[in-house]
Amino acid sequence: MIEVNSLAKGFGDVQALSDVTFKAENGQITGLLGPNGAGKSTSLRVLYGLVKPDTGTAVIDGVDVIADPRAAQSKIGVLPDNQGLYVRLTARDHINYFGRLHGIDENLLENKANELIKLLDMASIADRRVDGFSQGEKTKVCLARALIHDPPNIMLDEPTNGLDVMTARAVRELISELKRRDITVLFSSHLMHEVARLCDQIVIISDGRVVAQGTTDEIRNQASEDNLEEAFIKLVEAI
Amino acid sequence: MHPIRVVLGKELLDGRRDRRALMSAFIFPLMAPILVYAMMSAMINLRAQAEETIIPVIGIEHAPHLIAWLKEKNVSVEAFEGDAQAAVRDKKRDLVVIIPQDYEQRMAKAKPVAIELVSDGSRTDALPTVRRFEGLIRRYNNNLASLRLIARGVAPEVMRIVVVEDIDVASKQQRAAAALNFIPLYIILAAFISGMGIAVDSTAGERERKTIEPLLINPIERHDIVIGKWLAASMFSCLGMVLTLILCVLAMSQVSLEEIGLNFHVTGDQIVLMIIATLPLGFLASSMQMLLGIFAKSFKDAQSYIGILTMLPMLPFLYLTFSPIASQDWMYLVPLLSQQILLSEVLGAKAVPLIAYFYSTASGLIAGLGLVMITARLFQKETIIRG
């Protein structure tokens, strides 16, 4: 379970977060929806343990991220928005490196890596260097290294951004699969249809604060609109 | 596996696969011994040329005894005809010696004989030859004078009142070391060149490729990441230094240094001592480069900063070359300077107190660790993940 409470964070003159409070329940898919620059990535970075909020708390499975970032980090798998890869390493090298950083036993590592390679359908590229990979192939490597330690919580920052239709669909299927495995999934997106179709819960962020939270129906009701997109625009512009 | 080992292993793998960085890391250790060999060979040739003096003489037939004596001393004498002053002025000859016609007659009567030596005092390149010829004539003069005194029943010692005896405090080995000062310089330069690729790639490169964010989300301490990277860069740096050291010594052993009166001999023990003296430098150089690398926004940025850093080893070299003072204890505490001195002293077969190694190693490692801690601090900052 992921919980944030009244997060606020400023970078110099820019107030990135003013008041962000939401909860992502176990075994549910929670979508962070908001325009660009609304504070989705900053909120996630607080949860990754990379950014310290000025005020507020972030808790993952009962662990305070700010007080004990390493313990919290061991409970999460992350697909950050910068999908940086080491160009001279193979896909498998990446998976192994991150697995070892999480302290996975060497004997288990190979099996786990093979399982993920099969799950993500990347056997043909597993032992190639990532230099020259397509955007979709790179995303698969990033997903594999985020999942190698079987995290109970997954956070994905705009996971389908820049992907072709086939890979975007594969990613959405993976997200559903993770839910079936009773994993807490929190992902950000600015694609309405994606969020509407996948999520159990939607959190709408605008200008550094949460403007609405609930199921698609609840959000439509809150804005008194039949269409989610109309509801989104109404809620965001209300600020 | 400890996180430091995990990071170290990954950086070494990444470093080994980086062909371009590998090339630039190890081309220097391979070039340095070639440079050493070429420079020493050139030095020997120059000296050999000076030894092989050819003296143009006008009136060679007037003094057969003197000419024979000169030839005995390995001086080639050639007969010269024409305008001696013009030949020297136009730099066709370094010097010309003119022997007067009445040489033999005056010699027979034991009267002073004047030999003219035509030379150009402004030409420094001709100076060694002129000096050498003057020295030879002085010796010839002394020999003859001694014989004449003996013939008159006087001991030649009456002429020797004050005698200068050369005592050179530098052992032959040390004189060789002075000539070999650039070997330490090359080894120290190798420390900066060989580890640079990894040091920059694992800091500025990691930021530029945006791999730093996913890396830092892993549940390991930032200082473990920095130390792992530091060790990887240091290993490359140390490897480069040891390679340079061994290849340079090998190259030196191929040069016939005895020809210029230098007795260069390095034992296995000395090589071990030199390696001990230099290794801390690999750790220090890498820590400096990583600190600069983390300040830089991009790989290119970092490389230009670090290019300037590589001038640093020149400072102690220049200091020692232009103010060759005796090594003092405090110098062993100054990284870079201490390595330069230790290497020169070991190469010069000078006894180095053990404490000097301790000072040098401790100061190098402490400085390196300090810089690594600063780098780790910078890794803690939130801004590190932003480009």
Coordinates of C-alpha atoms in Angstrom, one line a residue, chain A:
Chain A
M1 CA 0.0 0.0 0.0
I2 CA 1.2 3.5 -0.9
E3 CA 0.1 6.5 1.0
V4 CA 1.0 10.1 0.7
N5 CA -0.3 12.9 3.0
S6 CA -0.2 16.7 2.3
L7 CA 3.0 16.6 0.4
A8 CA 4.5 20.0 -0.4
K9 CA 7.7 20.7 -2.3
G10 CA 9.3 23.8 -3.8
F11 CA 12.3 24.0 -6.1
G12 CA 13.5 27.6 -5.8
D13 CA 10.6 29.8 -6.9
V14 CA 8.6 27.0 -8.4
Q15 CA 6.1 25.3 -6.1
A16 CA 6.0 21.8 -7.6
L17 CA 3.7 20.3 -5.0
S18 CA 1.3 22.3 -2.8
D19 CA -1.0 19.7 -1.2
V20 CA -0.9 16.1 -2.5
T21 CA -2.8 13.4 -0.6
F22 CA -3.8 10.0 -2.0
K23 CA -3.7 6.3 -1.3
A24 CA -3.0 3.4 -3.6
E25 CA -4.6 0.2 -2.2
N26 CA -3.1 -3.3 -2.3
G27 CA -4.0 -5.3 -5.4
Q28 CA -5.4 -2.2 -7.1
I29 CA -4.3 -0.1 -10.0
T30 CA -4.2 3.6 -9.2
G31 CA -3.8 6.1 -11.9
L32 CA -2.2 9.5 -11.4
L33 CA -3.8 11.7 -14.0
G34 CA -2.8 15.3 -14.7
P35 CA -1.5 17.7 -17.3
N36 CA 2.2 18.1 -17.9
G37 CA 3.9 19.8 -15.1
A38 CA 1.1 19.1 -12.6
G39 CA 3.4 17.4 -10.1
K40 CA 3.0 13.7 -11.1
S41 CA 6.7 13.0 -11.5
T42 CA 7.6 15.0 -8.4
S43 CA 5.1 13.1 -6.3
L44 CA 6.5 9.8 -7.6
R45 CA 10.1 10.9 -6.9
V46 CA 9.1 11.6 -3.3
L47 CA 7.9 8.0 -3.1
Y48 CA 11.1 6.7 -4.8
G49 CA 13.1 8.3 -2.0
L50 CA 14.9 10.7 -4.3
V51 CA 13.2 13.9 -3.3
K52 CA 12.6 15.1 0.2
P53 CA 9.2 16.9 0.6
D54 CA 9.2 20.2 2.5
T55 CA 6.2 19.0 4.4
G56 CA 4.0 15.9 4.4
T57 CA 4.6 12.2 4.7
A58 CA 5.0 9.3 2.3
V59 CA 4.5 5.7 3.5
I60 CA 5.0 2.5 1.6
D61 CA 3.7 -0.7 3.3
G62 CA 4.0 0.9 6.7
V63 CA 7.6 2.2 6.1
D64 CA 8.2 6.0 6.2
V65 CA 10.0 6.9 3.0
I66 CA 11.6 10.0 4.4
A67 CA 12.8 8.4 7.6
D68 CA 14.0 5.1 6.1
P69 CA 14.3 5.5 2.3
R70 CA 16.4 2.3 1.8
A71 CA 13.8 0.1 3.5
A72 CA 11.1 1.8 1.5
Q73 CA 13.1 1.4 -1.7
S74 CA 13.4 -2.3 -1.2
K75 CA 9.6 -2.6 -1.4
I76 CA 9.2 -0.8 -4.7
G77 CA 9.8 -1.5 -8.4
V78 CA 10.1 1.7 -10.5
L79 CA 9.9 2.6 -14.1
P80 CA 11.1 6.2 -14.0
D81 CA 10.3 8.7 -16.8
N82 CA 14.0 8.8 -17.8
Q83 CA 14.5 5.4 -19.3
G84 CA 18.3 5.6 -19.1
L85 CA 20.2 2.4 -20.0
Y86 CA 23.9 1.5 -20.1
V87 CA 24.6 1.3 -23.8
R88 CA 27.4 -1.3 -23.5
L89 CA 25.4 -3.7 -21.3
T90 CA 23.0 -6.4 -22.5
A91 CA 19.4 -6.6 -21.4
R92 CA 20.4 -9.5 -19.2
D93 CA 23.3 -7.5 -17.7
H94 CA 20.8 -4.8 -16.7
I95 CA 18.5 -7.3 -15.0
N96 CA 21.4 -8.9 -13.2
Y97 CA 22.9 -5.6 -12.0
F98 CA 19.6 -4.4 -10.5
G99 CA 18.9 -7.8 -9.0
R100 CA 22.2 -7.8 -7.3
L101 CA 21.7 -4.3 -6.1
H102 CA 18.6 -5.6 -4.4
G103 CA 20.6 -8.3 -2.8
I104 CA 19.1 -11.2 -4.7
D105 CA 20.9 -14.5 -4.2
E106 CA 23.2 -15.4 -7.1
N107 CA 21.6 -18.9 -7.3
L108 CA 18.1 -17.5 -7.7
L109 CA 19.0 -14.6 -10.0
E110 CA 19.3 -16.6 -13.2
N111 CA 16.0 -18.2 -12.8
K112 CA 14.3 -15.0 -12.0
A113 CA 15.9 -13.2 -14.9
N114 CA 14.7 -16.0 -17.3
E115 CA 11.2 -15.8 -15.9
L116 CA 11.0 -12.1 -16.6
I117 CA 12.6 -12.4 -20.0
K118 CA 9.8 -14.9 -20.8
L119 CA 7.0 -12.8 -19.3
L120 CA 8.1 -9.7 -21.2
D121 CA 8.7 -11.7 -24.4
M122 CA 12.3 -10.5 -24.8
A123 CA 14.2 -13.7 -25.3
S124 CA 15.5 -12.7 -28.7
I125 CA 17.1 -9.5 -27.4
A126 CA 18.1 -10.6 -23.9
D127 CA 21.8 -11.1 -24.7
R128 CA 22.2 -8.1 -27.1
R129 CA 23.7 -4.8 -26.0
V130 CA 20.9 -2.3 -25.5
D131 CA 22.6 0.2 -27.9
G132 CA 20.3 0.4 -30.9
F133 CA 17.2 -1.0 -29.1
S134 CA 13.9 0.4 -30.2
Q135 CA 11.9 2.5 -27.7
G136 CA 9.7 -0.6 -27.0
E137 CA 12.7 -2.9 -26.4
K138 CA 14.2 -0.3 -24.0
T139 CA 11.0 -0.1 -22.1
K140 CA 11.0 -3.9 -21.7
V141 CA 14.5 -3.8 -20.3
C142 CA 13.5 -1.1 -17.8
L143 CA 10.4 -3.1 -16.8
A144 CA 12.4 -6.2 -16.3
R145 CA 15.0 -4.5 -14.1
A146 CA 12.2 -2.9 -12.1
L147 CA 10.5 -6.3 -11.4
I148 CA 13.5 -8.5 -10.8
H149 CA 13.2 -8.4 -7.0
D150 CA 9.4 -9.2 -6.9
P151 CA 8.4 -5.8 -5.4
P152 CA 5.0 -5.7 -3.7
N153 CA 4.5 -2.2 -5.1
I154 CA 5.1 -1.0 -8.6
M155 CA 5.3 2.6 -9.8
L156 CA 5.4 3.6 -13.4
D157 CA 5.9 7.1 -14.7
E158 CA 4.2 7.5 -18.0
P159 CA 5.0 3.9 -19.0
T160 CA 3.4 4.0 -22.4
N161 CA 4.8 7.4 -23.4
G162 CA 6.4 7.2 -26.9
L163 CA 5.6 3.5 -27.4
D164 CA 4.1 2.0 -30.5
V165 CA 0.6 0.6 -30.3
M166 CA 1.8 -3.0 -29.9
T167 CA 4.2 -2.3 -27.1
A168 CA 1.8 0.1 -25.3
R169 CA -0.7 -2.7 -25.3
A170 CA 1.8 -5.2 -24.0
V171 CA 2.6 -2.8 -21.1
R172 CA -1.1 -2.4 -20.3
E173 CA -1.4 -6.2 -20.3
L174 CA 1.5 -6.4 -17.9
I175 CA -0.1 -3.9 -15.6
S176 CA -3.2 -6.1 -15.5
E177 CA -1.1 -9.1 -14.9
L178 CA 0.6 -7.4 -12.0
K179 CA -2.8 -6.7 -10.5
R180 CA -3.7 -10.3 -10.7
R181 CA -0.6 -11.1 -8.7
D182 CA -1.9 -8.8 -6.0
I183 CA 0.7 -6.1 -6.5
T184 CA -0.1 -2.4 -5.8
V185 CA 0.3 -0.5 -9.0
L186 CA 0.6 3.2 -9.2
F187 CA 1.1 4.8 -12.6
S188 CA 1.0 8.2 -14.0
S189 CA -0.4 9.1 -17.4
H190 CA -1.9 11.9 -19.3
L191 CA -3.8 9.5 -21.5
M192 CA -7.5 9.5 -20.5
H193 CA -8.5 6.3 -22.2
E194 CA -5.6 4.3 -20.7
V195 CA -6.4 5.4 -17.2
A196 CA -10.2 4.9 -17.6
R197 CA -9.7 1.4 -18.9
L198 CA -7.1 0.1 -16.5
C199 CA -7.5 1.9 -13.2
D200 CA -9.6 1.0 -10.2
Q201 CA -8.8 4.3 -8.7
I202 CA -8.0 7.6 -10.3
V203 CA -6.2 10.5 -8.7
I204 CA -6.3 13.8 -10.6
I205 CA -3.5 16.2 -9.9
S206 CA -3.3 19.7 -11.1
D207 CA -1.0 22.5 -10.3
G208 CA 0.5 20.6 -7.4
R209 CA -2.6 19.5 -5.7
V210 CA -5.1 16.6 -5.8
V211 CA -8.4 17.9 -7.2
A212 CA -10.3 14.6 -7.3
Q213 CA -9.9 11.0 -6.3
G214 CA -12.1 7.9 -6.8
T215 CA -13.4 5.5 -9.3
T216 CA -14.2 6.7 -12.8
D217 CA -17.9 6.9 -11.8
E218 CA -17.2 8.8 -8.7
I219 CA -15.1 11.3 -10.6
R220 CA -17.8 11.7 -13.3
N221 CA -20.3 12.3 -10.5
Q222 CA -18.1 14.8 -8.7
A223 CA -17.8 16.9 -11.9
S224 CA -21.4 16.2 -13.0
E225 CA -20.2 15.1 -16.4
D226 CA -21.0 11.9 -18.3
N227 CA -17.7 11.9 -20.1
L228 CA -14.5 11.3 -18.1
E229 CA -12.5 13.6 -20.4
E230 CA -15.0 16.4 -19.9
A231 CA -14.9 15.7 -16.2
F232 CA -11.1 15.9 -16.1
I233 CA -11.0 19.2 -17.9
K234 CA -13.7 20.7 -15.7
L235 CA -11.9 19.6 -12.5
V236 CA -8.5 20.8 -13.7
E237 CA -9.7 24.1 -14.9
A238 CA -11.7 24.7 -11.7
I239 CA -8.5 25.7 -9.9

